[in-house]
């Protein structure tokens, strides 16, 4: 069984957050969702558990940070192409997110952009040309 990752994100408006993540391509799994949480599936290995603040507080005694004011983590999704990077960021912006709050990453072998969800959680989306990366790495190590 492959190792899986579940991000637990506190959100201020569960319905809005669920719609946002559906707009960028995640699918809500109703089996693990209710009126306090939405299980958003990005792939067989990547899940974002969107939880109300009351639900999130059941897992930790620490205060919930306002992701619009501070960052504790940055999340990153892979993309299959430069175009897919732009498409995902465009969908995020169209669904109420903020496009490119961080600088773009643009190298000969990699392209990346970022977005913030409506609660301020910051996501990167990156594409990497592994053949170009390997060629560059080989030249550097020669």
XYZ file of N, CA, C and O in Angstrom:
568
model
N 0.841 -1.179 0.000
C 0.000 0.000 0.000
C 0.886 1.242 0.000
O 1.776 1.378 0.839
N 0.638 2.187 -0.935
C 1.463 3.401 -0.946
C 1.160 4.267 0.271
O 0.047 4.272 0.777
N 2.175 4.983 0.719
C 1.981 5.916 1.822
C 1.091 7.047 1.326
O 1.215 7.508 0.206
N 0.178 7.478 2.175
C -0.761 8.526 1.810
C -0.533 9.733 2.703
O 0.047 9.612 3.779
N -0.987 10.890 2.242
C -0.902 12.094 3.060
C -2.291 12.706 3.165
O -3.032 12.781 2.197
N -2.631 13.115 4.381
C -3.897 13.782 4.673
C -3.563 15.127 5.308
O -3.039 15.163 6.420
N -3.841 16.207 4.610
C -3.662 17.539 5.167
C -4.950 17.913 5.868
O -6.031 17.748 5.312
N -4.881 18.378 7.059
C -6.056 18.839 7.792
C -6.008 20.356 7.831
O -5.108 20.935 8.444
N -6.964 20.980 7.158
C -6.980 22.432 7.046
C -8.228 23.009 7.697
O -9.344 22.671 7.305
N -8.062 23.885 8.685
C -9.225 24.547 9.270
C -9.747 25.602 8.299
O -8.970 26.359 7.714
N -11.065 25.640 8.107
C -11.662 26.596 7.185
C -12.803 27.341 7.886
O -13.459 26.794 8.769
N -13.022 28.571 7.472
C -14.063 29.380 8.107
C -15.444 29.129 7.523
O -16.449 29.354 8.197
N -15.508 28.661 6.279
C -16.778 28.399 5.605
C -16.618 27.091 4.829
O -16.028 27.083 3.745
N -17.105 26.004 5.393
C -16.888 24.674 4.811
C -17.476 24.558 3.408
O -16.832 23.993 2.516
N -18.648 25.091 3.194
C -19.276 24.996 1.864
C -18.455 25.740 0.813
O -18.202 25.239 -0.276
N -18.008 26.951 1.155
C -17.177 27.734 0.231
C -15.855 27.031 -0.045
O -15.414 26.936 -1.184
N -15.224 26.515 1.007
C -13.936 25.832 0.847
C -14.092 24.576 -0.007
O -13.258 24.294 -0.872
N -15.160 23.813 0.220
C -15.402 22.607 -0.569
C -15.564 22.969 -2.043
O -14.953 22.335 -2.919
N -16.351 23.989 -2.331
C -16.559 24.426 -3.718
C -15.247 24.884 -4.346
O -14.973 24.601 -5.522
N -14.412 25.570 -3.572
C -13.118 26.033 -4.082
C -12.255 24.843 -4.500
O -11.720 24.813 -5.608
N -12.120 23.862 -3.631
C -11.260 22.720 -3.942
C -11.830 21.859 -5.065
O -11.077 21.299 -5.868
N -13.141 21.792 -5.180
C -13.745 21.104 -6.326
C -13.410 21.852 -7.616
O -13.133 21.229 -8.641
N -13.402 23.171 -7.560
C -13.108 23.980 -8.745
C -11.686 23.768 -9.257
O -11.438 23.901 -10.452
N -10.757 23.442 -8.360
C -9.375 23.229 -8.825
C -9.077 21.765 -9.107
O -7.946 21.397 -9.389
N -10.098 20.902 -9.030
C -9.924 19.524 -9.460
C -10.001 18.450 -8.401
O -9.932 17.264 -8.712
N -10.128 18.806 -7.140
C -10.277 17.788 -6.090
C -11.723 17.283 -6.103
O -12.635 17.989 -6.515
N -11.895 16.058 -5.645
C -13.225 15.443 -5.604
C -13.589 15.176 -4.154
O -12.798 14.603 -3.403
N -14.776 15.578 -3.752
C -15.245 15.365 -2.373
C -15.636 13.900 -2.198
O -16.425 13.357 -2.965
N -15.068 13.267 -1.183
C -15.415 11.885 -0.851
C -16.492 11.931 0.237
O -16.188 12.215 1.393
N -17.744 11.631 -0.124
C -18.825 11.745 0.855
C -18.709 10.749 2.007
O -19.252 10.983 3.086
N -17.985 9.658 1.797
C -17.825 8.644 2.841
C -17.130 9.230 4.076
O -17.400 8.810 5.190
N -16.249 10.201 3.875
C -15.500 10.791 4.978
C -15.814 12.275 5.140
O -14.982 13.051 5.597
N -17.007 12.673 4.745
C -17.431 14.067 4.830
C -18.761 14.161 5.566
O -19.565 13.226 5.534
N -18.945 15.289 6.233
C -20.220 15.556 6.891
C -20.356 17.069 7.026
O -19.677 17.809 6.311
N -21.185 17.541 7.940
C -21.369 18.983 8.067
C -20.233 19.668 8.830
O -20.248 20.888 9.003
N -19.213 18.906 9.263
C -18.056 19.480 9.950
C -16.755 19.314 9.168
O -15.740 19.896 9.533
N -16.782 18.494 8.105
C -15.552 18.225 7.357
C -15.872 17.766 5.942
O -16.885 17.109 5.701
N -14.973 18.115 5.022
C -15.034 17.609 3.649
C -13.701 16.961 3.337
O -12.645 17.589 3.475
N -13.756 15.703 2.922
C -12.554 14.980 2.507
C -12.381 15.213 1.015
O -13.165 14.719 0.203
N -11.363 15.988 0.651
C -11.117 16.340 -0.746
C -9.966 15.499 -1.283
O -8.870 15.500 -0.736
N -10.229 14.771 -2.357
C -9.276 13.818 -2.920
C -8.604 14.424 -4.142
O -9.267 14.776 -5.121
N -7.286 14.539 -4.083
C -6.494 14.995 -5.225
C -5.985 13.816 -6.036
O -5.830 13.903 -7.243
N -5.664 12.721 -5.360
C -5.172 11.509 -6.019
C -5.355 10.360 -5.046
O -5.853 10.555 -3.935
N -4.924 9.185 -5.447
C -5.031 8.025 -4.554
C -4.187 8.186 -3.296
O -4.398 7.474 -2.318
N -3.270 9.140 -3.312
C -2.370 9.299 -2.172
C -2.473 10.649 -1.475
O -1.895 10.823 -0.413
N -3.201 11.608 -2.046
C -3.226 12.965 -1.490
C -4.658 13.380 -1.192
O -5.506 13.406 -2.085
N -4.893 13.734 0.071
C -6.209 14.155 0.536
C -6.076 15.429 1.359
O -5.122 15.581 2.111
N -7.046 16.316 1.221
C -7.125 17.490 2.095
C -8.420 17.363 2.883
O -9.500 17.274 2.305
N -8.282 17.310 4.191
C -9.449 17.263 5.074
C -9.759 18.697 5.488
O -9.021 19.299 6.268
N -10.818 19.240 4.910
C -11.252 20.585 5.263
C -12.151 20.458 6.473
O -13.126 19.710 6.445
N -11.829 21.158 7.536
C -12.623 21.031 8.761
C -13.060 22.395 9.266
O -12.346 23.386 9.116
N -14.239 22.416 9.881
C -14.664 23.629 10.560
C -13.689 23.881 11.709
O -12.972 22.971 12.149
N -13.663 25.090 12.194
C -12.762 25.399 13.314
C -13.122 24.559 14.546
O -12.222 24.085 15.249
N -14.408 24.379 14.805
C -14.798 23.553 15.956
C -14.272 22.130 15.813
O -13.780 21.545 16.779
N -14.357 21.567 14.627
C -13.866 20.196 14.393
C -12.339 20.162 14.539
O -11.785 19.259 15.166
N -11.657 21.142 13.964
C -10.195 21.182 14.018
C -9.711 21.248 15.461
O -8.713 20.622 15.818
N -10.415 21.990 16.297
C -10.023 22.133 17.711
C -10.096 20.806 18.470
O -9.493 20.667 19.532
N -10.797 19.808 17.948
C -10.853 18.493 18.585
C -9.521 17.753 18.473
O -9.266 16.814 19.212
N -8.649 18.193 17.554
C -7.392 17.495 17.303
C -6.177 18.147 17.948
O -5.103 17.544 17.994
N -6.325 19.385 18.396
C -5.175 20.080 18.967
C -5.632 21.132 19.973
O -6.644 21.799 19.743
N -4.875 21.278 21.062
C -5.204 22.337 22.020
C -4.627 23.695 21.592
O -4.955 24.718 22.178
N -3.781 23.712 20.565
C -3.139 24.959 20.140
C -4.143 25.844 19.403
O -5.069 25.354 18.753
N -3.949 27.153 19.461
C -4.845 28.049 18.737
C -4.692 27.863 17.223
O -3.628 27.492 16.731
N -5.757 28.145 16.517
C -5.742 28.062 15.059
C -5.169 29.361 14.514
O -5.664 30.453 14.827
N -4.128 29.233 13.714
C -3.506 30.410 13.120
C -4.385 30.944 11.993
O -5.094 30.189 11.327
N -4.334 32.237 11.789
C -5.012 32.850 10.663
C -4.055 32.769 9.482
O -3.056 33.497 9.425
N -4.345 31.880 8.537
C -3.441 31.651 7.409
C -3.324 32.864 6.496
O -2.423 32.916 5.662
N -4.208 33.842 6.649
C -4.077 35.068 5.863
C -3.020 35.992 6.450
O -2.548 36.901 5.782
N -2.648 35.760 7.706
C -1.678 36.625 8.381
C -0.326 35.961 8.604
O 0.674 36.653 8.790
N -0.282 34.630 8.642
C 0.974 33.929 8.897
C 0.970 32.590 8.171
O -0.079 32.067 7.829
N 2.160 32.046 7.947
C 2.291 30.730 7.313
C 2.987 29.782 8.255
O 3.991 30.131 8.861
N 2.448 28.591 8.372
C 3.131 27.544 9.105
C 3.623 26.488 8.125
O 4.587 25.806 8.370
N 2.919 26.378 7.005
C 3.280 25.374 6.007
C 2.903 25.876 4.623
O 2.000 26.692 4.466
N 3.624 25.406 3.628
C 3.299 25.636 2.228
C 3.098 24.261 1.598
O 3.924 23.371 1.792
N 2.026 24.105 0.858
C 1.717 22.820 0.240
C 2.014 22.927 -1.246
O 1.898 23.996 -1.834
N 2.372 21.818 -1.865
C 2.706 21.846 -3.283
C 2.126 20.625 -3.977
O 2.226 19.508 -3.465
N 1.522 20.856 -5.139
C 1.002 19.788 -5.979
C 1.840 19.721 -7.249
O 2.270 20.753 -7.770
N 2.039 18.518 -7.761
C 2.737 18.376 -9.032
C 1.749 18.519 -10.173
O 0.551 18.298 -10.018
N 2.258 18.916 -11.331
C 1.452 19.039 -12.538
C 2.177 18.310 -13.661
O 3.401 18.136 -13.617
N 1.425 17.919 -14.675
C 1.993 17.174 -15.798
C 2.593 18.064 -16.881
O 3.282 17.570 -17.770
N 2.325 19.377 -16.811
C 2.845 20.287 -17.828
C 2.805 21.722 -17.308
O 2.147 22.018 -16.312
N 3.501 22.605 -18.029
C 3.428 24.036 -17.714
C 1.992 24.523 -17.854
O 1.520 25.307 -17.041
N 1.316 24.059 -18.905
C -0.075 24.470 -19.121
C -0.962 24.055 -17.958
O -1.854 24.812 -17.555
N -0.744 22.854 -17.414
C -1.565 22.415 -16.291
C -1.310 23.285 -15.058
O -2.241 23.581 -14.301
N -0.070 23.721 -14.862
C 0.228 24.649 -13.762
C -0.644 25.888 -13.913
O -1.343 26.297 -12.976
N -0.623 26.479 -15.105
C -1.406 27.694 -15.351
C -2.903 27.438 -15.212
O -3.633 28.279 -14.683
N -3.368 26.273 -15.675
C -4.793 25.940 -15.576
C -5.239 25.846 -14.119
O -6.294 26.380 -13.750
N -4.467 25.166 -13.282
C -4.845 24.997 -11.876
C -4.863 26.350 -11.166
O -5.805 26.663 -10.429
N -3.835 27.165 -11.388
C -3.799 28.490 -10.752
C -4.947 29.347 -11.269
O -5.595 30.069 -10.505
N -5.255 29.248 -12.558
C -6.388 29.984 -13.119
C -7.709 29.549 -12.504
O -8.572 30.380 -12.205
N -7.882 28.249 -12.313
C -9.097 27.741 -11.674
C -9.193 28.228 -10.230
O -10.274 28.570 -9.750
N -8.062 28.241 -9.543
C -8.050 28.717 -8.159
C -8.482 30.183 -8.096
O -9.306 30.566 -7.272
N -7.951 30.995 -8.979
C -8.312 32.411 -8.994
C -9.793 32.577 -9.354
O -10.510 33.361 -8.721
N -10.270 31.812 -10.327
C -11.663 31.893 -10.732
C -12.630 31.448 -9.649
O -13.792 31.850 -9.634
N -12.150 30.616 -8.728
C -13.000 30.099 -7.649
C -12.881 30.924 -6.367
O -13.370 30.515 -5.320
N -12.216 32.078 -6.443
C -12.135 32.948 -5.275
C -10.799 32.948 -4.568
O -10.649 33.580 -3.527
N -9.823 32.260 -5.120
C -8.491 32.262 -4.530
C -7.666 33.430 -5.044
O -8.103 34.203 -5.888
N -6.450 33.551 -4.527
C -5.522 34.595 -4.942
C -4.413 33.937 -5.752
O -3.725 33.030 -5.260
N -4.253 34.376 -6.990
C -3.210 33.823 -7.854
C -1.867 34.474 -7.566
O -1.789 35.684 -7.356
N -0.835 33.664 -7.554
C 0.554 34.105 -7.471
C 0.886 35.032 -6.313
O 1.503 36.088 -6.493
N 0.524 34.650 -5.076
C 0.944 35.468 -3.938
C 2.456 35.377 -3.707
O 3.038 36.243 -3.060
N 3.073 34.342 -4.237
C 4.521 34.176 -4.162
C 5.107 34.313 -5.556
O 4.384 34.291 -6.557
N 6.419 34.455 -5.663
C 7.039 34.587 -6.984
C 6.924 33.297 -7.794
O 6.869 32.201 -7.245
N 6.888 33.449 -9.120
C 6.883 32.295 -10.011
C 8.272 31.660 -10.001
O 9.274 32.350 -9.868
N 8.312 30.331 -10.123
C 9.571 29.607 -10.301
C 9.671 29.286 -11.784
O 8.813 28.585 -12.325
N 10.688 29.796 -12.441
C 10.821 29.521 -13.858
C 12.284 29.259 -14.178
O 13.119 30.159 -14.106
N 12.565 28.003 -14.471
C 13.896 27.546 -14.838
C 13.763 26.739 -16.124
O 12.657 26.445 -16.568
N 14.873 26.349 -16.703
C 14.807 25.577 -17.944
C 14.135 24.222 -17.739
O 13.555 23.673 -18.663
N 14.159 23.695 -16.539
C 13.627 22.359 -16.267
C 12.409 22.366 -15.347
O 11.816 21.325 -15.091
N 12.013 23.551 -14.832
C 10.932 23.591 -13.850
C 10.136 24.884 -14.000
O 10.685 25.936 -14.338
N 8.835 24.757 -13.742
C 7.944 25.915 -13.780
C 6.962 25.768 -12.634
O 6.373 24.697 -12.440
N 6.803 26.825 -11.866
C 5.881 26.755 -10.748
C 5.210 28.088 -10.465
O 5.788 29.147 -10.699
N 3.977 27.975 -10.001
C 3.203 29.141 -9.587
C 2.520 28.796 -8.273
O 2.595 27.651 -7.818
N 1.833 29.768 -7.680
C 1.181 29.509 -6.402
C -0.192 30.163 -6.365
O -0.528 31.003 -7.192
N -0.964 29.734 -5.368
C -2.253 30.361 -5.102
C -2.578 30.215 -3.625
O -2.018 29.364 -2.949
N -3.454 31.088 -3.153
C -4.003 30.987 -1.799
C -5.470 30.612 -1.921
O -6.180 31.129 -2.790
N -5.926 29.715 -1.051
C -7.353 29.400 -1.012
C -8.075 30.524 -0.269
O -7.426 31.453 0.242
N -9.402 30.504 -0.211
C -10.121 31.598 0.447
C -9.780 31.794 1.929
O -10.011 32.879 2.466
N -9.216 30.776 2.578
C -8.819 30.922 3.977
C -7.364 31.341 4.133
O -6.880 31.487 5.256
N -6.653 31.511 3.025
C -5.268 31.961 3.083
C -4.226 30.858 3.067
O -3.037 31.146 3.139
N -4.636 29.576 2.980
C -3.660 28.492 2.885
C -2.976 28.589 1.524
O -3.627 28.685 0.493
N -1.656 28.564 1.545
C -0.885 28.777 0.317
C -0.457 27.448 -0.301
O 0.067 26.573 0.389
N -0.693 27.338 -1.604
C -0.364 26.139 -2.371
C 0.553 26.510 -3.530
O 0.371 27.537 -4.169
N 1.523 25.660 -3.798
C 2.329 25.776 -4.996
C 1.891 24.696 -5.971
O 1.390 23.650 -5.571
N 2.064 24.966 -7.258
C 1.810 23.973 -8.307
C 3.054 23.981 -9.182
O 3.447 25.033 -9.699
N 3.700 22.822 -9.314
C 4.967 22.753 -10.035
C 4.984 21.664 -11.088
O 4.456 20.578 -10.872
N 5.623 21.979 -12.214
C 5.912 21.011 -13.270
C 7.423 20.939 -13.399
O 8.117 21.956 -13.301
N 7.927 19.719 -13.579
C 9.364 19.544 -13.757
C 9.628 18.621 -14.936
O 9.031 17.547 -15.036
N 10.497 19.043 -15.829
C 10.943 18.227 -16.954
C 12.136 17.414 -16.440
O 13.248 17.917 -16.354
N 11.860 16.185 -16.056
C 12.896 15.365 -15.425
C 14.076 15.100 -16.356
O 15.223 15.021 -15.908
N 13.851 14.974 -17.669
C 14.953 14.751 -18.608
C 15.862 15.974 -18.651
O 17.091 15.843 -18.627
N 15.280 17.161 -18.709
C 16.082 18.388 -18.717
C 16.810 18.567 -17.388
O 17.958 18.997 -17.358
N 16.133 18.220 -16.278
C 16.771 18.302 -14.977
C 17.967 17.359 -14.897
O 19.044 17.738 -14.441
N 17.795 16.136 -15.387
C 18.892 15.148 -15.362
C 20.056 15.632 -16.225
O 21.217 15.517 -15.818
N 19.783 16.206 -17.396
C 20.839 16.703 -18.270
C 21.581 17.848 -17.594
O 22.808 17.903 -17.641
N 20.871 18.751 -16.968
C 21.498 19.869 -16.267
C 22.327 19.368 -15.100
O 23.442 19.815 -14.867
N 21.791 18.397 -14.369
C 22.500 17.826 -13.240
C 23.774 17.130 -13.694
O 24.821 17.247 -13.061
N 23.695 16.401 -14.818
C 24.880 15.723 -15.366
C 25.954 16.726 -15.749
O 27.139 16.504 -15.518
N 25.548 17.867 -16.332
C 26.518 18.900 -16.723
C 27.160 19.533 -15.496
O 28.352 19.820 -15.488
N 26.375 19.733 -14.440
C 26.893 20.334 -13.219
C 27.896 19.410 -12.533
O 28.901 19.856 -11.989
N 27.621 18.113 -12.580
C 28.493 17.146 -11.916
C 29.657 16.667 -12.763
O 30.460 15.871 -12.310
N 29.776 17.150 -14.005
C 30.847 16.706 -14.901
C 32.157 17.373 -14.559
O 32.300 18.340 -13.940
